[in-house]
């Protein structure tokens, strides 16, 4: 996938995006409910950038998104930030393949799951118990849920899998 890193980084945010970034940085959990096409992803990416800069590193991040938008998230993170493309992985394939990729990207030299990374996954990943358990062991520091209506029922299997990840 060919993408220019930071190509649109200098494009100014709209006023509602600036306010969203500010509010997103003030709270530990925050939702952006802008209309379609008004920059929710870019606003979330700016919150990521600021939090990463504040900590001096990429945080352990998982972005849950519909399958059709996984590549868009990757492209927009690279386009609207200075985050290196090698720090971002779209998890796809079988549950075993996703788990192997996840472990490979997060294990440090002591084979501990501590290395920071950004993972972009679809909501179906929440139904893959070994992957969800490993994600929980990794202790994500930031979780983004795009199209969060897919987990709105707290009794659903996906929501029940996601909530413990967000309680880390």
mmCIF file of N, CA, C and O in Angstrom, residues 48-108:
data_model
loop_
_atom_site.group_PDB
_atom_site.id
_atom_site.type_symbol
_atom_site.label_atom_id
_atom_site.label_comp_id
_atom_site.label_asym_id
_atom_site.label_seq_id
_atom_site.Cartn_x
_atom_site.Cartn_y
_atom_site.Cartn_z
ATOM 1 N N UNK A 48 -5.360 11.046 19.018
ATOM 2 C CA UNK A 48 -4.281 10.058 19.111
ATOM 3 C C UNK A 48 -2.923 10.757 19.068
ATOM 4 O O UNK A 48 -2.063 10.497 19.907
ATOM 5 N N UNK A 49 -2.736 11.618 18.080
ATOM 6 C CA UNK A 49 -1.454 12.324 17.911
ATOM 7 C C UNK A 49 -1.060 13.060 19.184
ATOM 8 O O UNK A 49 0.089 12.975 19.635
ATOM 9 N N UNK A 50 -1.997 13.802 19.744
ATOM 10 C CA UNK A 50 -1.690 14.586 20.945
ATOM 11 C C UNK A 50 -1.364 13.685 22.135
ATOM 12 O O UNK A 50 -0.430 13.965 22.895
ATOM 13 N N UNK A 51 -2.131 12.627 22.300
ATOM 14 C CA UNK A 51 -1.851 11.705 23.418
ATOM 15 C C UNK A 51 -0.507 11.004 23.235
ATOM 16 O O UNK A 51 0.234 10.815 24.191
ATOM 17 N N UNK A 52 -0.209 10.627 22.016
ATOM 18 C CA UNK A 52 1.083 9.993 21.747
ATOM 19 C C UNK A 52 2.226 10.979 22.018
ATOM 20 O O UNK A 52 3.228 10.617 22.628
ATOM 21 N N UNK A 53 2.075 12.208 21.550
ATOM 22 C CA UNK A 53 3.118 13.225 21.753
ATOM 23 C C UNK A 53 3.319 13.486 23.244
ATOM 24 O O UNK A 53 4.453 13.618 23.706
ATOM 25 N N UNK A 54 2.221 13.541 23.987
ATOM 26 C CA UNK A 54 2.301 13.789 25.428
ATOM 27 C C UNK A 54 3.072 12.676 26.137
ATOM 28 O O UNK A 54 3.840 12.938 27.062
ATOM 29 N N UNK A 55 2.878 11.440 25.693
ATOM 30 C CA UNK A 55 3.571 10.299 26.308
ATOM 31 C C UNK A 55 4.924 10.016 25.657
ATOM 32 O O UNK A 55 5.679 9.180 26.145
ATOM 33 N N UNK A 56 5.201 10.656 24.522
ATOM 34 C CA UNK A 56 6.478 10.461 23.846
ATOM 35 C C UNK A 56 6.593 9.150 23.105
ATOM 36 O O UNK A 56 7.706 8.706 22.796
ATOM 37 N N UNK A 57 5.464 8.541 22.793
ATOM 38 C CA UNK A 57 5.477 7.261 22.063
ATOM 39 C C UNK A 57 4.070 6.939 21.571
ATOM 40 O O UNK A 57 3.086 7.509 22.041
ATOM 41 N N UNK A 58 4.010 5.997 20.647
ATOM 42 C CA UNK A 58 2.722 5.459 20.214
ATOM 43 C C UNK A 58 2.158 4.655 21.385
ATOM 44 O O UNK A 58 2.887 3.875 22.014
ATOM 45 N N UNK A 59 0.910 4.855 21.713
ATOM 46 C CA UNK A 59 0.264 4.081 22.770
ATOM 47 C C UNK A 59 -0.249 2.760 22.201
ATOM 48 O O UNK A 59 -0.458 2.635 20.991
ATOM 49 N N UNK A 60 -0.445 1.793 23.065
ATOM 50 C CA UNK A 60 -1.034 0.516 22.650
ATOM 51 C C UNK A 60 -2.493 0.803 22.273
ATOM 52 O O UNK A 60 -3.318 1.074 23.140
ATOM 53 N N UNK A 61 -2.771 0.759 20.971
ATOM 54 C CA UNK A 61 -4.049 1.225 20.438
ATOM 55 C C UNK A 61 -4.735 0.159 19.601
ATOM 56 O O UNK A 61 -4.088 -0.501 18.781
ATOM 57 N N UNK A 62 -6.046 0.039 19.788
ATOM 58 C CA UNK A 62 -6.864 -0.828 18.940
ATOM 59 C C UNK A 62 -8.006 0.020 18.383
ATOM 60 O O UNK A 62 -8.707 0.693 19.136
ATOM 61 N N UNK A 63 -8.178 -0.045 17.080
ATOM 62 C CA UNK A 63 -9.287 0.634 16.419
ATOM 63 C C UNK A 63 -10.219 -0.442 15.886
ATOM 64 O O UNK A 63 -9.812 -1.261 15.051
ATOM 65 N N UNK A 64 -11.448 -0.457 16.385
ATOM 66 C CA UNK A 64 -12.475 -1.377 15.896
ATOM 67 C C UNK A 64 -13.294 -0.637 14.857
ATOM 68 O O UNK A 64 -13.742 0.489 15.099
ATOM 69 N N UNK A 65 -13.475 -1.268 13.720
ATOM 70 C CA UNK A 65 -14.120 -0.606 12.596
ATOM 71 C C UNK A 65 -14.794 -1.649 11.701
ATOM 72 O O UNK A 65 -14.367 -2.806 11.687
ATOM 73 N N UNK A 66 -15.798 -1.248 10.933
ATOM 74 C CA UNK A 66 -16.355 -2.184 9.948
ATOM 75 C C UNK A 66 -15.270 -2.600 8.953
ATOM 76 O O UNK A 66 -14.357 -1.818 8.645
ATOM 77 N N UNK A 67 -15.364 -3.804 8.461
ATOM 78 C CA UNK A 67 -14.359 -4.347 7.540
ATOM 79 C C UNK A 67 -14.099 -3.418 6.354
ATOM 80 O O UNK A 67 -12.965 -3.223 5.945
ATOM 81 N N UNK A 68 -15.127 -2.799 5.849
ATOM 82 C CA UNK A 68 -14.998 -1.963 4.658
ATOM 83 C C UNK A 68 -14.156 -0.708 4.904
ATOM 84 O O UNK A 68 -13.621 -0.118 3.966
ATOM 85 N N UNK A 69 -13.987 -0.284 6.149
ATOM 86 C CA UNK A 69 -13.237 0.948 6.423
ATOM 87 C C UNK A 69 -11.852 0.709 7.030
ATOM 88 O O UNK A 69 -11.168 1.678 7.374
ATOM 89 N N UNK A 70 -11.423 -0.522 7.151
ATOM 90 C CA UNK A 70 -10.117 -0.805 7.758
ATOM 91 C C UNK A 70 -8.975 -0.102 7.019
ATOM 92 O O UNK A 70 -8.134 0.555 7.635
ATOM 93 N N UNK A 71 -8.956 -0.231 5.700
ATOM 94 C CA UNK A 71 -7.905 0.393 4.905
ATOM 95 C C UNK A 71 -7.995 1.914 4.967
ATOM 96 O O UNK A 71 -6.966 2.598 4.980
ATOM 97 N N UNK A 72 -9.218 2.446 5.017
ATOM 98 C CA UNK A 72 -9.379 3.900 5.142
ATOM 99 C C UNK A 72 -8.725 4.404 6.416
ATOM 100 O O UNK A 72 -8.073 5.449 6.403
ATOM 101 N N UNK A 73 -8.913 3.692 7.530
ATOM 102 C CA UNK A 73 -8.290 4.108 8.797
ATOM 103 C C UNK A 73 -6.771 4.133 8.652
ATOM 104 O O UNK A 73 -6.112 5.086 9.054
ATOM 105 N N UNK A 74 -6.217 3.067 8.085
ATOM 106 C CA UNK A 74 -4.765 3.005 7.893
ATOM 107 C C UNK A 74 -4.295 4.216 7.080
ATOM 108 O O UNK A 74 -3.374 4.932 7.470
ATOM 109 N N UNK A 75 -4.937 4.422 5.951
ATOM 110 C CA UNK A 75 -4.549 5.501 5.048
ATOM 111 C C UNK A 75 -4.664 6.870 5.728
ATOM 112 O O UNK A 75 -3.782 7.707 5.607
ATOM 113 N N UNK A 76 -5.747 7.093 6.469
ATOM 114 C CA UNK A 76 -5.944 8.391 7.113
ATOM 115 C C UNK A 76 -4.973 8.627 8.269
ATOM 116 O O UNK A 76 -4.526 9.753 8.484
ATOM 117 N N UNK A 77 -4.615 7.584 9.006
ATOM 118 C CA UNK A 77 -3.621 7.754 10.075
ATOM 119 C C UNK A 77 -2.288 8.191 9.477
ATOM 120 O O UNK A 77 -1.650 9.128 9.953
ATOM 121 N N UNK A 78 -1.885 7.530 8.401
ATOM 122 C CA UNK A 78 -0.625 7.889 7.749
ATOM 123 C C UNK A 78 -0.717 9.285 7.146
ATOM 124 O O UNK A 78 0.213 10.089 7.250
ATOM 125 N N UNK A 79 -1.874 9.599 6.556
ATOM 126 C CA UNK A 79 -2.053 10.872 5.866
ATOM 127 C C UNK A 79 -2.127 12.064 6.824
ATOM 128 O O UNK A 79 -1.606 13.132 6.526
ATOM 129 N N UNK A 80 -2.764 11.879 7.977
ATOM 130 C CA UNK A 80 -3.013 12.996 8.886
ATOM 131 C C UNK A 80 -2.132 12.972 10.139
ATOM 132 O O UNK A 80 -2.451 13.617 11.133
ATOM 133 N N UNK A 81 -1.050 12.216 10.108
ATOM 134 C CA UNK A 81 -0.158 12.181 11.265
ATOM 135 C C UNK A 81 1.261 11.896 10.790
ATOM 136 O O UNK A 81 1.499 11.672 9.614
ATOM 137 N N UNK A 82 2.163 11.880 11.737
ATOM 138 C CA UNK A 82 3.551 11.519 11.441
ATOM 139 C C UNK A 82 3.856 10.107 11.951
ATOM 140 O O UNK A 82 5.009 9.727 12.082
ATOM 141 N N UNK A 83 2.815 9.354 12.238
ATOM 142 C CA UNK A 83 2.975 7.986 12.727
ATOM 143 C C UNK A 83 3.503 7.128 11.579
ATOM 144 O O UNK A 83 2.970 7.144 10.472
ATOM 145 N N UNK A 84 4.551 6.396 11.858
ATOM 146 C CA UNK A 84 5.186 5.577 10.825
ATOM 147 C C UNK A 84 4.254 4.429 10.423
ATOM 148 O O UNK A 84 3.677 3.768 11.298
ATOM 149 N N UNK A 85 4.123 4.171 9.133
ATOM 150 C CA UNK A 85 3.243 3.091 8.682
ATOM 151 C C UNK A 85 3.571 1.719 9.286
ATOM 152 O O UNK A 85 2.678 0.884 9.435
ATOM 153 N N UNK A 86 4.827 1.491 9.661
ATOM 154 C CA UNK A 86 5.182 0.202 10.269
ATOM 155 C C UNK A 86 4.636 0.061 11.695
ATOM 156 O O UNK A 86 4.657 -1.032 12.256
ATOM 157 N N UNK A 87 4.160 1.163 12.274
ATOM 158 C CA UNK A 87 3.555 1.123 13.606
ATOM 159 C C UNK A 87 2.057 0.836 13.553
ATOM 160 O O UNK A 87 1.385 0.882 14.575
ATOM 161 N N UNK A 88 1.544 0.560 12.352
ATOM 162 C CA UNK A 88 0.111 0.345 12.150
ATOM 163 C C UNK A 88 -0.092 -0.977 11.422
ATOM 164 O O UNK A 88 0.565 -1.233 10.410
ATOM 165 N N UNK A 89 -0.991 -1.803 11.933
ATOM 166 C CA UNK A 89 -1.281 -3.080 11.292
ATOM 167 C C UNK A 89 -2.782 -3.303 11.211
ATOM 168 O O UNK A 89 -3.484 -3.134 12.212
ATOM 169 N N UNK A 90 -3.233 -3.690 10.040
ATOM 170 C CA UNK A 90 -4.617 -4.141 9.876
ATOM 171 C C UNK A 90 -4.604 -5.642 10.132
ATOM 172 O O UNK A 90 -3.902 -6.383 9.441
ATOM 173 N N UNK A 91 -5.352 -6.083 11.136
ATOM 174 C CA UNK A 91 -5.439 -7.521 11.417
ATOM 175 C C UNK A 91 -6.516 -8.128 10.529
ATOM 176 O O UNK A 91 -7.669 -7.683 10.550
ATOM 177 N N UNK A 92 -6.140 -9.128 9.758
ATOM 178 C CA UNK A 92 -7.096 -9.794 8.879
ATOM 179 C C UNK A 92 -6.711 -11.252 8.734
ATOM 180 O O UNK A 92 -5.652 -11.665 9.191
ATOM 181 N N UNK A 93 -7.582 -12.001 8.110
ATOM 182 C CA UNK A 93 -7.345 -13.427 7.939
ATOM 183 C C UNK A 93 -8.076 -14.219 9.005
ATOM 184 O O UNK A 93 -8.967 -13.717 9.690
ATOM 185 N N UNK A 94 -7.676 -15.453 9.167
ATOM 186 C CA UNK A 94 -8.310 -16.322 10.155
ATOM 187 C C UNK A 94 -7.978 -15.824 11.568
ATOM 188 O O UNK A 94 -7.060 -15.021 11.753
ATOM 189 N N UNK A 95 -8.703 -16.341 12.530
ATOM 190 C CA UNK A 95 -8.416 -15.995 13.924
ATOM 191 C C UNK A 95 -6.989 -16.337 14.298
ATOM 192 O O UNK A 95 -6.316 -15.558 14.990
ATOM 193 N N UNK A 96 -6.505 -17.477 13.840
ATOM 194 C CA UNK A 96 -5.128 -17.894 14.146
ATOM 195 C C UNK A 96 -4.114 -16.942 13.509
ATOM 196 O O UNK A 96 -3.112 -16.600 14.122
ATOM 197 N N UNK A 97 -4.382 -16.526 12.283
ATOM 198 C CA UNK A 97 -3.468 -15.601 11.603
ATOM 199 C C UNK A 97 -3.466 -14.245 12.311
ATOM 200 O O UNK A 97 -2.399 -13.663 12.530
ATOM 201 N N UNK A 98 -4.630 -13.758 12.698
ATOM 202 C CA UNK A 98 -4.705 -12.478 13.411
ATOM 203 C C UNK A 98 -3.952 -12.561 14.732
ATOM 204 O O UNK A 98 -3.213 -11.649 15.084
ATOM 205 N N UNK A 99 -4.142 -13.664 15.444
ATOM 206 C CA UNK A 99 -3.473 -13.840 16.728
ATOM 207 C C UNK A 99 -1.955 -13.883 16.542
ATOM 208 O O UNK A 99 -1.215 -13.222 17.276
ATOM 209 N N UNK A 100 -1.485 -14.626 15.552
ATOM 210 C CA UNK A 100 -0.040 -14.723 15.302
ATOM 211 C C UNK A 100 0.539 -13.351 14.939
ATOM 212 O O UNK A 100 1.611 -12.971 15.436
ATOM 213 N N UNK A 101 -0.151 -12.602 14.108
ATOM 214 C CA UNK A 101 0.304 -11.269 13.731
ATOM 215 C C UNK A 101 0.325 -10.350 14.944
ATOM 216 O O UNK A 101 1.287 -9.598 15.156
ATOM 217 N N UNK A 102 -0.722 -10.414 15.751
ATOM 218 C CA UNK A 102 -0.809 -9.579 16.949
ATOM 219 C C UNK A 102 0.365 -9.854 17.886
ATOM 220 O O UNK A 102 1.046 -8.934 18.343
ATOM 221 N N UNK A 103 0.625 -11.112 18.142
ATOM 222 C CA UNK A 103 1.723 -11.489 19.035
ATOM 223 C C UNK A 103 3.063 -11.044 18.453
ATOM 224 O O UNK A 103 3.910 -10.491 19.156
ATOM 225 N N UNK A 104 3.251 -11.257 17.149
ATOM 226 C CA UNK A 104 4.499 -10.870 16.497
ATOM 227 C C UNK A 104 4.771 -9.367 16.615
ATOM 228 O O UNK A 104 5.904 -8.952 16.840
ATOM 229 N N UNK A 105 3.735 -8.560 16.492
ATOM 230 C CA UNK A 105 3.897 -7.104 16.532
ATOM 231 C C UNK A 105 4.020 -6.547 17.950
ATOM 232 O O UNK A 105 4.483 -5.423 18.132
ATOM 233 N N UNK A 106 3.607 -7.307 18.967
ATOM 234 C CA UNK A 106 3.586 -6.756 20.323
ATOM 235 C C UNK A 106 4.620 -7.337 21.269
ATOM 236 O O UNK A 106 4.868 -6.750 22.318
ATOM 237 N N UNK A 107 5.208 -8.452 20.932
ATOM 238 C CA UNK A 107 6.172 -9.023 21.886
ATOM 239 C C UNK A 107 7.504 -8.287 21.817
ATOM 240 O O UNK A 107 7.979 -7.925 20.752
ATOM 241 N N UNK A 108 8.065 -8.051 22.985
ATOM 242 C CA UNK A 108 9.353 -7.363 23.071
ATOM 243 C C UNK A 108 10.482 -8.398 23.091
ATOM 244 O O UNK A 108 10.257 -9.588 22.899
#
